[in-house]
Amino acid sequence: DTGVSQNPRHKITKRGQNVTFRCDPISEHNRLYWYRQTLGQGPEFLTYFQNEAQLEKSRLLSDRFSAERPKGSFSTLEIQRTEQGDSAMYLCASSPRGRGQQETQYFGPGTRLLVL
Amino acid sequence: SQQGEEDPQALSIQEGENATMNCSYKTSINNLQWYRQNSGRGLVHLILIRSNEREKHSGRLRVTLDTSKKSSSLLITASRAADTASYFCATDNNAGNMLTFGGGTRLMVKP
């Protein structure tokens, strides 16, 4: 399967712990996005990368959230000092190169986080 | 923050019937997209309509866009039980930088 993959699929942690999620985009997709989705709501944009450059991060929910894409391939999203309100599904998406093609985003299965 | 709202929030129909979902948004857009999400899973892209288009078809899907009213509709014809899912509209106002999603319509198709 050459779709977007995310690991882990589920994460349970205790309040105050740090968590890190990984996203592997579709090969050769240069754009990578992170979204958060809470129960019963649509996804909410967090940040995106074009290659290794993080071009938008003002929507990250707080300074406890950070994301990296060091080599322009996979990305990680870290949440420090987790809070119960961080419990949600974290979705990653990627989009291809090319004018007119980059608008379609291909989503991974998500990482479901539960903070106890 | 959510860009727009889907209407209805929930819809229950019988297999074979048509399902219509509406989406309204607030700001000018480059394109509008519809996605499907099965329970607890990732989103699947269904169709994209650009701001200069008024109607688009893909299989059993028909999407309309009215930029003057800032609204779109998704019609699923001859629905099947497998169409049971949540459907989201998403607007892109800057050519792929980010999508802004609505709250979704939860569709149930009864066999």
Tab-separated table of C-alpha atoms in Angstrom:
chain	number	residue	atom	x	y	z
A	1	ASP	CA	0.000	0.000	0.000
A	2	THR	CA	1.488	3.335	-1.009
A	3	GLY	CA	-0.930	5.579	0.848
A	4	VAL	CA	-0.202	7.886	3.763
A	5	SER	CA	0.705	5.930	6.877
A	6	GLN	CA	0.612	7.029	10.479
A	7	ASN	CA	2.035	5.478	13.623
A	8	PRO	CA	0.950	4.626	16.159
A	9	ARG	CA	-2.723	4.192	15.334
A	10	HIS	CA	-3.696	4.523	18.972
A	11	LYS	CA	-1.942	6.112	21.939
A	12	ILE	CA	-3.035	6.228	25.555
A	13	THR	CA	-0.986	8.408	27.846
A	14	LYS	CA	-1.196	10.048	31.219
A	15	ARG	CA	-1.599	13.763	31.631
A	16	GLY	CA	1.745	15.533	31.669
A	17	GLN	CA	3.544	13.004	29.463
A	18	ASN	CA	5.008	13.837	26.064
A	19	VAL	CA	3.833	12.026	22.938
A	20	THR	CA	5.182	11.877	19.408
A	21	PHE	CA	3.329	10.759	16.298
A	22	ARG	CA	4.841	9.883	12.951
A	23	CYS	CA	3.495	10.388	9.445
A	24	ASP	CA	4.913	8.896	6.245
A	25	PRO	CA	3.438	10.670	3.225
A	26	ILE	CA	2.893	9.244	-0.210
A	27	SER	CA	6.248	8.940	-1.918
A	28	GLU	CA	7.331	12.120	-3.718
A	29	HIS	CA	4.521	14.216	-2.296
A	30	ASN	CA	6.206	17.459	-1.371
A	31	ARG	CA	3.476	18.878	0.855
A	32	LEU	CA	2.535	17.412	4.222
A	33	TYR	CA	-0.234	18.586	6.532
A	34	TRP	CA	-1.312	17.922	10.115
A	35	TYR	CA	-4.898	18.233	11.315
A	36	ARG	CA	-6.678	17.544	14.586
A	37	GLN	CA	-10.202	16.163	14.760
A	38	THR	CA	-12.298	16.019	17.902
A	39	LEU	CA	-15.366	13.843	18.229
A	40	GLY	CA	-18.260	14.967	16.072
A	41	GLN	CA	-16.309	17.768	14.427
A	42	GLY	CA	-14.510	18.286	11.151
A	43	PRO	CA	-10.709	18.280	11.016
A	44	GLU	CA	-8.923	21.435	12.130
A	45	PHE	CA	-5.734	22.502	10.371
A	46	LEU	CA	-2.594	22.655	12.508
A	47	THR	CA	0.447	23.082	10.258
A	48	TYR	CA	1.970	22.192	6.905
A	49	PHE	CA	5.328	21.623	5.251
A	50	GLN	CA	6.576	22.061	1.743
A	51	ASN	CA	9.531	19.713	1.566
A	52	GLU	CA	11.386	20.309	4.841
A	53	ALA	CA	10.177	23.898	5.293
A	54	GLN	CA	7.354	24.505	7.747
A	55	LEU	CA	5.428	27.239	5.977
A	56	GLU	CA	2.494	27.661	8.325
A	57	LYS	CA	2.518	27.026	12.031
A	58	SER	CA	0.415	29.798	13.469
A	59	ARG	CA	-2.505	27.389	13.816
A	60	LEU	CA	-0.688	25.059	16.189
A	61	LEU	CA	-2.837	25.011	19.275
A	62	SER	CA	-0.188	26.050	21.779
A	63	ASP	CA	3.556	26.093	22.251
A	64	ARG	CA	3.259	22.542	23.566
A	65	PHE	CA	2.705	21.432	19.968
A	66	SER	CA	5.581	21.178	17.519
A	67	ALA	CA	6.176	19.443	14.212
A	68	GLU	CA	9.222	18.565	12.163
A	69	ARG	CA	10.002	17.196	8.729
A	70	PRO	CA	13.784	17.099	8.815
A	71	LYS	CA	14.552	15.489	5.457
A	72	GLY	CA	11.437	16.421	3.593
A	73	SER	CA	10.033	12.908	3.820
A	74	PHE	CA	8.367	11.690	7.040
A	75	SER	CA	7.119	14.107	9.689
A	76	THR	CA	6.634	13.975	13.439
A	77	LEU	CA	4.139	15.836	15.601
A	78	GLU	CA	5.032	16.166	19.266
A	79	ILE	CA	2.788	17.248	22.097
A	80	GLN	CA	4.555	18.082	25.332
A	81	ARG	CA	2.955	17.985	28.770
A	82	THR	CA	-0.252	16.507	27.421
A	83	GLU	CA	-3.594	17.631	28.784
A	84	GLN	CA	-6.934	15.847	28.721
A	85	GLY	CA	-8.151	18.361	26.151
A	86	ASP	CA	-5.520	17.072	23.732
A	87	SER	CA	-7.500	13.847	23.351
A	88	ALA	CA	-8.447	13.709	19.677
A	89	MET	CA	-7.660	12.103	16.342
A	90	TYR	CA	-4.519	13.520	14.728
A	91	LEU	CA	-4.610	13.268	10.947
A	92	CYS	CA	-1.798	13.638	8.473
A	93	ALA	CA	-2.239	14.346	4.777
A	94	SER	CA	0.020	14.865	1.797
A	95	SER	CA	-0.386	16.372	-1.632
A	96	PRO	CA	1.620	16.034	-4.844
A	97	ARG	CA	3.732	18.442	-6.828
A	98	GLY	CA	2.439	20.246	-9.789
A	99	ARG	CA	0.238	23.175	-10.476
A	100	GLY	CA	-3.384	22.145	-10.319
A	101	GLN	CA	-2.605	18.898	-8.536
A	102	GLN	CA	-1.554	20.096	-5.148
A	103	GLU	CA	-5.004	20.975	-3.955
A	104	THR	CA	-6.118	17.398	-3.389
A	105	GLN	CA	-4.935	16.114	-0.033
A	106	TYR	CA	-4.597	12.414	0.681
A	107	PHE	CA	-5.206	11.521	4.292
A	108	GLY	CA	-3.745	8.833	6.481
A	109	PRO	CA	-5.791	6.712	8.905
A	110	GLY	CA	-4.993	8.965	11.848
A	111	THR	CA	-3.566	8.509	15.335
A	112	ARG	CA	-6.162	8.455	18.075
A	113	LEU	CA	-4.830	9.976	21.304
A	114	LEU	CA	-6.426	9.497	24.692
A	115	VAL	CA	-5.013	11.449	27.616
A	116	LEU	CA	-6.028	10.107	31.003
B	1	SER	CA	-12.326	27.447	13.534
B	2	GLN	CA	-14.769	25.893	11.110
B	3	GLN	CA	-15.223	27.677	7.791
B	4	GLY	CA	-18.718	26.529	7.183
B	5	GLU	CA	-21.588	24.367	8.136
B	6	GLU	CA	-23.052	21.249	6.638
B	7	ASP	CA	-26.765	20.759	6.554
B	8	PRO	CA	-28.297	18.503	7.697
B	9	GLN	CA	-26.062	17.320	10.525
B	10	ALA	CA	-27.531	13.837	10.183
B	11	LEU	CA	-29.465	12.103	7.425
B	12	SER	CA	-31.062	8.666	7.357
B	13	ILE	CA	-32.394	7.200	4.112
B	14	GLN	CA	-33.270	3.863	2.538
B	15	GLU	CA	-30.980	2.143	0.080
B	16	GLY	CA	-31.750	3.303	-3.443
B	17	GLU	CA	-32.836	6.783	-2.422
B	18	ASN	CA	-30.859	9.916	-3.198
B	19	ALA	CA	-29.016	11.825	-0.492
B	20	THR	CA	-28.420	15.565	-0.645
B	21	MET	CA	-26.052	17.391	1.676
B	22	ASN	CA	-25.449	21.113	1.728
B	23	CYS	CA	-22.465	23.161	2.750
B	24	SER	CA	-22.161	26.878	3.386
B	25	TYR	CA	-18.940	28.799	3.824
B	26	LYS	CA	-17.923	32.302	4.767
B	27	THR	CA	-14.941	33.590	2.794
B	28	SER	CA	-13.893	33.587	-0.849
B	29	ILE	CA	-12.415	30.311	-2.035
B	30	ASN	CA	-10.099	28.839	-4.636
B	31	ASN	CA	-11.899	25.518	-4.617
B	32	LEU	CA	-14.260	23.413	-2.536
B	33	GLN	CA	-13.782	19.726	-1.874
B	34	TRP	CA	-15.908	16.937	-0.461
B	35	TYR	CA	-14.483	14.150	1.655
B	36	ARG	CA	-15.947	10.991	3.146
B	37	GLN	CA	-14.967	9.506	6.479
B	38	ASN	CA	-15.959	6.090	7.688
B	39	SER	CA	-16.295	5.769	11.448
B	40	GLY	CA	-12.960	6.318	13.181
B	41	ARG	CA	-10.983	6.304	9.949
B	42	GLY	CA	-9.129	8.794	7.777
B	43	LEU	CA	-10.745	10.933	5.118
B	44	VAL	CA	-11.171	9.913	1.499
B	45	HIS	CA	-11.230	12.592	-1.182
B	46	LEU	CA	-14.391	12.451	-3.305
B	47	ILE	CA	-14.477	15.437	-5.603
B	48	LEU	CA	-13.043	18.926	-6.093
B	49	ILE	CA	-14.876	21.819	-7.706
B	50	ARG	CA	-13.094	25.050	-8.569
B	51	SER	CA	-14.500	28.488	-7.898
B	52	ASN	CA	-15.154	29.069	-11.611
B	53	GLU	CA	-17.134	25.832	-11.979
B	54	ARG	CA	-20.813	25.426	-11.206
B	55	GLU	CA	-21.377	21.683	-11.394
B	56	LYS	CA	-19.290	18.551	-11.464
B	57	HIS	CA	-20.063	14.838	-11.711
B	58	SER	CA	-18.174	11.751	-10.643
B	59	GLY	CA	-19.979	8.432	-10.873
B	60	ARG	CA	-23.006	8.643	-8.563
B	61	LEU	CA	-21.839	11.969	-7.148
B	62	ARG	CA	-22.983	15.377	-8.300
B	63	VAL	CA	-21.593	18.551	-6.773
B	64	THR	CA	-22.833	22.078	-7.341
B	65	LEU	CA	-21.236	25.335	-6.297
B	66	ASP	CA	-22.881	28.742	-5.990
B	67	THR	CA	-20.207	31.289	-5.121
B	68	SER	CA	-22.741	34.110	-4.930
B	69	LYS	CA	-24.482	32.296	-2.099
B	70	LYS	CA	-21.272	30.762	-0.764
B	71	SER	CA	-22.824	27.332	-0.800
B	72	SER	CA	-22.335	23.890	-2.281
B	73	SER	CA	-24.349	20.699	-2.414
B	74	LEU	CA	-23.376	17.052	-2.741
B	75	LEU	CA	-25.896	14.657	-4.234
B	76	ILE	CA	-25.394	10.909	-3.975
B	77	THR	CA	-27.768	9.076	-6.301
B	78	ALA	CA	-29.029	5.507	-5.840
B	79	SER	CA	-27.471	5.253	-2.399
B	80	ARG	CA	-26.042	2.012	-1.036
B	81	ALA	CA	-25.503	0.778	2.500
B	82	ALA	CA	-21.763	1.189	1.864
B	83	ASP	CA	-22.299	4.960	1.485
B	84	THR	CA	-22.937	5.155	5.230
B	85	ALA	CA	-20.303	7.580	6.489
B	86	SER	CA	-19.701	11.182	7.478
B	87	TYR	CA	-19.337	13.645	4.632
B	88	PHE	CA	-17.341	16.858	4.974
B	89	CYS	CA	-16.956	19.854	2.750
B	90	ALA	CA	-13.651	21.679	2.863
B	91	THR	CA	-12.641	24.979	1.350
B	92	ASP	CA	-9.241	25.932	0.026
B	93	ASN	CA	-8.657	29.628	-0.346
B	94	ASN	CA	-4.974	29.577	-1.197
B	95	ALA	CA	-4.188	26.761	-3.606
B	96	GLY	CA	-3.287	23.956	-1.293
B	97	ASN	CA	-1.945	25.564	1.826
B	98	MET	CA	-4.703	24.382	4.110
B	99	LEU	CA	-8.245	23.090	4.069
B	100	THR	CA	-10.975	24.452	6.301
B	101	PHE	CA	-13.608	21.844	7.077
B	102	GLY	CA	-17.221	22.057	8.062
B	103	GLY	CA	-18.758	20.002	10.841
B	104	GLY	CA	-19.940	17.210	8.553
B	105	THR	CA	-23.140	15.386	7.703
B	106	ARG	CA	-23.561	11.900	9.137
B	107	LEU	CA	-25.321	9.789	6.510
B	108	MET	CA	-26.915	6.458	7.293
B	109	VAL	CA	-28.198	4.326	4.431
B	110	LYS	CA	-30.447	1.527	5.609
B	111	PRO	CA	-30.450	-1.706	3.589
